[in-house]
GROMACS .gro file of C-alpha atoms in nm:
model
  232
    1MET     CA    1   2.875  -0.128   1.719
    2ASN     CA    2   2.529   0.020   1.894
    3ARG     CA    3   2.275   0.067   1.677
    4TYR     CA    4   1.940   0.257   1.744
    5SER     CA    5   1.585   0.336   1.596
    6ILE     CA    6   1.497   0.720   1.579
    7GLN     CA    7   1.309   0.689   1.878
    8GLU     CA    8   1.576   0.482   2.065
    9PHE     CA    9   1.846   0.762   1.953
   10VAL     CA   10   1.619   1.063   2.050
   11GLU     CA   11   1.567   0.892   2.403
   12LYS     CA   12   1.925   0.827   2.484
   13THR     CA   13   2.093   1.156   2.370
   14GLU     CA   14   1.755   1.402   2.446
   15GLN     CA   15   1.876   1.701   2.645
   16GLN     CA   16   1.760   1.638   3.035
   17ASP     CA   17   1.722   1.919   3.289
   18LYS     CA   18   1.922   1.784   3.589
   19GLY     CA   19   1.842   2.128   3.827
   20GLN     CA   20   2.219   2.192   3.915
   21GLY     CA   21   2.165   2.543   3.857
   22LEU     CA   22   2.340   2.785   3.627
   23PHE     CA   23   2.604   2.592   3.475
   24GLU     CA   24   2.518   2.240   3.452
   25LEU     CA   25   2.713   1.976   3.284
   26GLU     CA   26   2.499   1.813   3.004
   27THR     CA   27   2.743   1.551   2.915
   28GLU     CA   28   3.104   1.579   3.047
   29ARG     CA   29   3.224   1.772   2.728
   30LEU     CA   30   2.902   2.001   2.673
   31LEU     CA   31   2.829   2.243   2.923
   32GLU     CA   32   2.452   2.404   2.934
   33ILE     CA   33   2.453   2.759   3.053
   34ASN     CA   34   2.065   2.818   3.204
   35LEU     CA   35   2.107   3.159   3.118
   36ASN     CA   36   1.914   3.446   3.329
   37GLY     CA   37   2.118   3.806   3.261
   38GLN     CA   38   2.478   3.777   3.120
   39ILE     CA   39   2.762   3.554   3.117
   40TRP     CA   40   3.107   3.553   2.967
   41THR     CA   41   3.259   3.263   2.733
   42LYS     CA   42   3.522   3.188   2.503
   43ALA     CA   43   3.468   3.281   2.121
   44GLY     CA   44   3.358   3.019   1.912
   45ALA     CA   45   3.237   2.784   2.182
   46MET     CA   46   2.923   2.827   2.111
   47VAL     CA   47   2.737   2.517   2.033
   48SER     CA   48   2.359   2.604   2.068
   49TYR     CA   49   2.122   2.775   2.226
   50ARG     CA   50   1.734   2.844   2.295
   51GLY     CA   51   1.521   3.137   2.426
   52GLN     CA   52   1.586   3.495   2.398
   53ILE     CA   53   1.946   3.529   2.402
   54LYS     CA   54   2.210   3.791   2.223
   55TYR     CA   55   2.534   3.723   2.180
   56GLU     CA   56   2.813   3.981   2.078
   57ARG     CA   57   3.180   3.947   2.061
   58GLU     CA   58   3.325   4.174   2.357
   59GLY     CA   59   3.362   4.584   2.233
   60ILE     CA   60   3.752   4.633   2.258
   61LEU     CA   61   3.730   4.877   2.549
   62GLU     CA   62   3.483   4.631   2.734
   63HIS     CA   63   3.721   4.561   2.998
   64GLY     CA   64   3.942   4.895   2.996
   65LEU     CA   65   4.250   4.981   2.829
   66GLY     CA   66   4.483   4.811   3.033
   67LYS     CA   67   4.338   4.436   2.937
   68MET     CA   68   4.317   4.528   2.585
   69PHE     CA   69   4.701   4.662   2.581
   70LYS     CA   70   4.755   4.319   2.722
   71LYS     CA   71   4.584   4.116   2.465
   72ALA     CA   72   4.755   4.277   2.187
   73LEU     CA   73   5.091   4.236   2.292
   74THR     CA   74   5.023   3.888   2.378
   75GLY     CA   75   4.808   3.799   2.068
   76GLU     CA   76   4.642   3.548   2.241
   77GLY     CA   77   4.325   3.352   2.185
   78THR     CA   78   4.113   3.464   2.494
   79ALA     CA   79   3.866   3.619   2.312
   80LEU     CA   80   3.546   3.662   2.499
   81MET     CA   81   3.168   3.632   2.384
   82LYS     CA   82   2.902   3.813   2.561
   83ALA     CA   83   2.560   3.607   2.634
   84THR     CA   84   2.286   3.818   2.759
   85GLY     CA   85   1.910   3.750   2.798
   86ALA     CA   86   1.711   3.443   2.917
   87GLY     CA   87   1.713   3.078   2.757
   88LYS     CA   88   1.950   2.781   2.754
   89LEU     CA   89   2.326   2.792   2.614
   90TYR     CA   90   2.520   2.530   2.522
   91VAL     CA   91   2.925   2.570   2.479
   92ALA     CA   92   3.205   2.337   2.426
   93ASP     CA   93   3.549   2.347   2.278
   94GLN     CA   94   3.684   2.086   2.036
   95GLY     CA   95   3.565   1.812   2.263
   96LYS     CA   96   3.767   1.883   2.560
   97LYS     CA   97   3.677   1.755   2.885
   98ILE     CA   98   3.444   2.033   3.115
   99SER     CA   99   3.519   2.110   3.489
  100ILE     CA  100   3.284   2.355   3.698
  101ILE     CA  101   3.430   2.549   3.999
  102ASN     CA  102   3.253   2.740   4.220
  103LEU     CA  103   3.464   3.031   4.332
  104GLN     CA  104   3.385   3.162   4.711
  105GLY     CA  105   3.642   3.434   4.717
  106GLU     CA  106   3.938   3.220   4.642
  107SER     CA  107   4.159   3.331   4.327
  108ILE     CA  108   4.271   3.052   4.044
  109PHE     CA  109   4.505   3.057   3.756
  110VAL     CA  110   4.372   2.945   3.429
  111ASN     CA  111   4.549   2.870   3.119
  112GLY     CA  112   4.364   3.106   2.868
  113ASN     CA  113   4.314   2.840   2.623
  114ASP     CA  114   4.148   2.659   2.913
  115LEU     CA  115   3.886   2.876   2.967
  116LEU     CA  116   3.553   2.830   2.869
  117ALA     CA  117   3.317   3.052   3.045
  118PHE     CA  118   3.237   3.254   3.350
  119GLU     CA  119   2.993   3.447   3.591
  120PRO     CA  120   3.022   3.840   3.532
  121SER     CA  121   3.069   3.878   3.934
  122ILE     CA  122   3.382   3.736   3.919
  123THR     CA  123   3.718   3.971   3.847
  124TRP     CA  124   3.972   3.869   3.581
  125ASP     CA  125   4.305   3.999   3.460
  126ILE     CA  126   4.554   3.866   3.196
  127LYS     CA  127   4.892   3.774   3.301
  128MET     CA  128   5.171   3.708   3.048
  129MET     CA  129   5.438   3.501   3.142
  130ARG     CA  130   5.718   3.743   2.990
  131LYS     CA  131   6.019   3.501   3.025
  132ILE     CA  132   5.890   3.276   2.858
  133ALA     CA  133   5.713   3.463   2.604
  134GLY     CA  134   5.885   3.302   2.269
  135MET     CA  135   6.036   3.030   2.405
  136LEU     CA  136   5.715   2.810   2.323
  137SER     CA  137   5.470   2.830   2.020
  138GLY     CA  138   5.267   3.149   2.031
  139GLY     CA  139   5.430   3.224   2.414
  140LEU     CA  140   5.226   3.126   2.704
  141PHE     CA  141   4.950   3.333   2.928
  142ASN     CA  142   4.681   3.294   3.192
  143VAL     CA  143   4.405   3.438   3.316
  144ARG     CA  144   4.341   3.539   3.688
  145LEU     CA  145   4.036   3.481   3.794
  146GLU     CA  146   3.899   3.577   4.152
  147GLY     CA  147   3.531   3.672   4.363
  148ARG     CA  148   3.219   3.442   4.395
  149GLY     CA  149   3.081   3.293   4.108
  150MET     CA  150   3.117   2.997   3.862
  151LEU     CA  151   3.351   2.919   3.617
  152ALA     CA  152   3.406   2.635   3.379
  153ILE     CA  153   3.766   2.533   3.303
  154THR     CA  154   3.851   2.249   2.986
  155SER     CA  155   4.110   2.002   2.944
  156HIS     CA  156   4.230   1.737   2.719
  157TYR     CA  157   4.080   1.424   2.868
  158GLU     CA  158   4.071   1.382   3.293
  159PRO     CA  159   4.247   1.667   3.502
  160LEU     CA  160   4.504   1.564   3.745
  161THR     CA  161   4.534   1.817   4.069
  162LEU     CA  162   4.884   1.796   4.234
  163ILE     CA  163   4.915   1.944   4.597
  164VAL     CA  164   5.197   2.172   4.627
  165LYS     CA  165   5.339   2.196   4.971
  166PRO     CA  166   5.621   2.401   5.152
  167GLY     CA  167   5.957   2.267   5.037
  168ASP     CA  168   5.819   1.977   4.815
  169PRO     CA  169   5.798   2.163   4.466
  170VAL     CA  170   5.577   2.050   4.181
  171TYR     CA  171   5.726   2.037   3.813
  172THR     CA  172   5.502   2.040   3.523
  173ASP     CA  173   5.508   2.079   3.141
  174PRO     CA  174   5.382   2.439   3.076
  175ASN     CA  175   5.173   2.256   2.758
  176ALA     CA  176   5.036   2.023   3.020
  177THR     CA  177   4.953   2.267   3.266
  178VAL     CA  178   4.580   2.369   3.268
  179ALA     CA  179   4.561   2.600   3.635
  180TRP     CA  180   4.687   2.667   3.945
  181SER     CA  181   4.560   2.837   4.282
  182GLY     CA  182   4.633   3.188   4.309
  183GLY     CA  183   4.871   3.174   4.584
  184LEU     CA  184   5.144   3.018   4.362
  185THR     CA  185   5.370   3.212   4.142
  186PRO     CA  186   5.547   2.977   3.880
  187GLU     CA  187   5.892   2.989   3.816
  188PHE     CA  188   6.035   2.879   3.483
  189VAL     CA  189   6.349   2.655   3.479
  190THR     CA  190   6.555   2.510   3.196
  191ASP     CA  191   6.765   2.183   3.265
  192ILE     CA  192   6.892   1.981   2.958
  193SER     CA  193   6.979   1.672   3.153
  194LEU     CA  194   6.573   1.689   3.203
  195LYS     CA  195   6.535   1.724   2.811
  196THR     CA  196   6.419   1.355   2.760
  197LEU     CA  197   6.177   1.359   3.061
  198PHE     CA  198   5.995   1.661   2.973
  199GLY     CA  199   5.796   1.739   2.671
  200ARG     CA  200   5.873   1.622   2.308
  201GLY     CA  201   5.770   1.993   2.110
  202SER     CA  202   6.014   2.293   2.089
  203GLY     CA  203   6.094   2.418   2.394
  204GLU     CA  204   6.101   2.089   2.580
  205SER     CA  205   6.380   2.152   2.847
  206ILE     CA  206   6.137   2.454   2.985
  207GLN     CA  207   5.956   2.331   3.320
  208MET     CA  208   5.725   2.536   3.510
  209LYS     CA  209   5.798   2.494   3.899
  210PHE     CA  210   5.539   2.571   4.160
  211GLU     CA  211   5.702   2.640   4.540
  212GLY     CA  212   5.479   2.742   4.842
  213GLU     CA  213   5.164   2.599   4.942
  214GLY     CA  214   4.862   2.530   4.674
  215PHE     CA  215   4.800   2.294   4.386
  216VAL     CA  216   4.852   2.271   4.034
  217VAL     CA  217   4.619   2.083   3.767
  218VAL     CA  218   4.771   1.925   3.466
  219GLN     CA  219   4.617   1.733   3.170
  220PRO     CA  220   4.777   1.413   3.013
  221PHE     CA  221   4.842   1.654   2.689
  222GLU     CA  222   5.092   1.845   2.539
  223GLU     CA  223   4.902   2.136   2.423
  224VAL     CA  224   5.057   2.352   2.145
  225TYR     CA  225   4.965   2.713   2.135
  226TYR     CA  226   5.009   2.938   1.811
  227SER     CA  227   4.977   3.327   1.854
  228GLN     CA  228   4.681   3.500   1.649
  229THR     CA  229   4.983   3.724   1.524
  230THR     CA  230   5.228   3.453   1.393
  231SER     CA  231   5.171   3.455   1.006
  232GLY     CA  232   5.290   3.096   0.814
   0.00000   0.00000   0.00000
């Protein structure tokens, strides 16, 4: 067990500027945002801040009636907070590992629960996986992000990226799937014979099948989602 004097502890854990720009990994589980303008973060993700920053929940019509309607249907947890101002903002999500992605005109799908923060220059839209709604706890939805700018995603432990090639589909557990490239459209398949291979929760015989050309990101953890509209 490590023991430190107060001075040693402060020196070991003190925040340090690494000069990495807008998004900076202060640790692998804590994101520093060097804010000068505006940023979107997952609601409840703010850990600390310094400077003149105004932090407010997204307005009900902030992103248009269509997105509000989708959110009402999904009952999901991608509620966003808008941070505006100048200073340093620190965000995290339950100690999950953070990865920073710099989009340069590409698109990516991210599981709604794994999206931590993104620049306002990126356009986004909620995509509900209707065929699987109700089959998993709280259903399953994702966010499509496209454009130029940085975004931060989270995963339980280290993420693994699998390359999808034509004629060589990749199958994943929905509860362990974090993100995938914008050109892929997953298909949901059920196979009772694979029940003992995929998952240990409800809907365990359901897999996501990725075909074509691109990539899919998985985590070594099965995350169970609960709809905000679910009671009990």
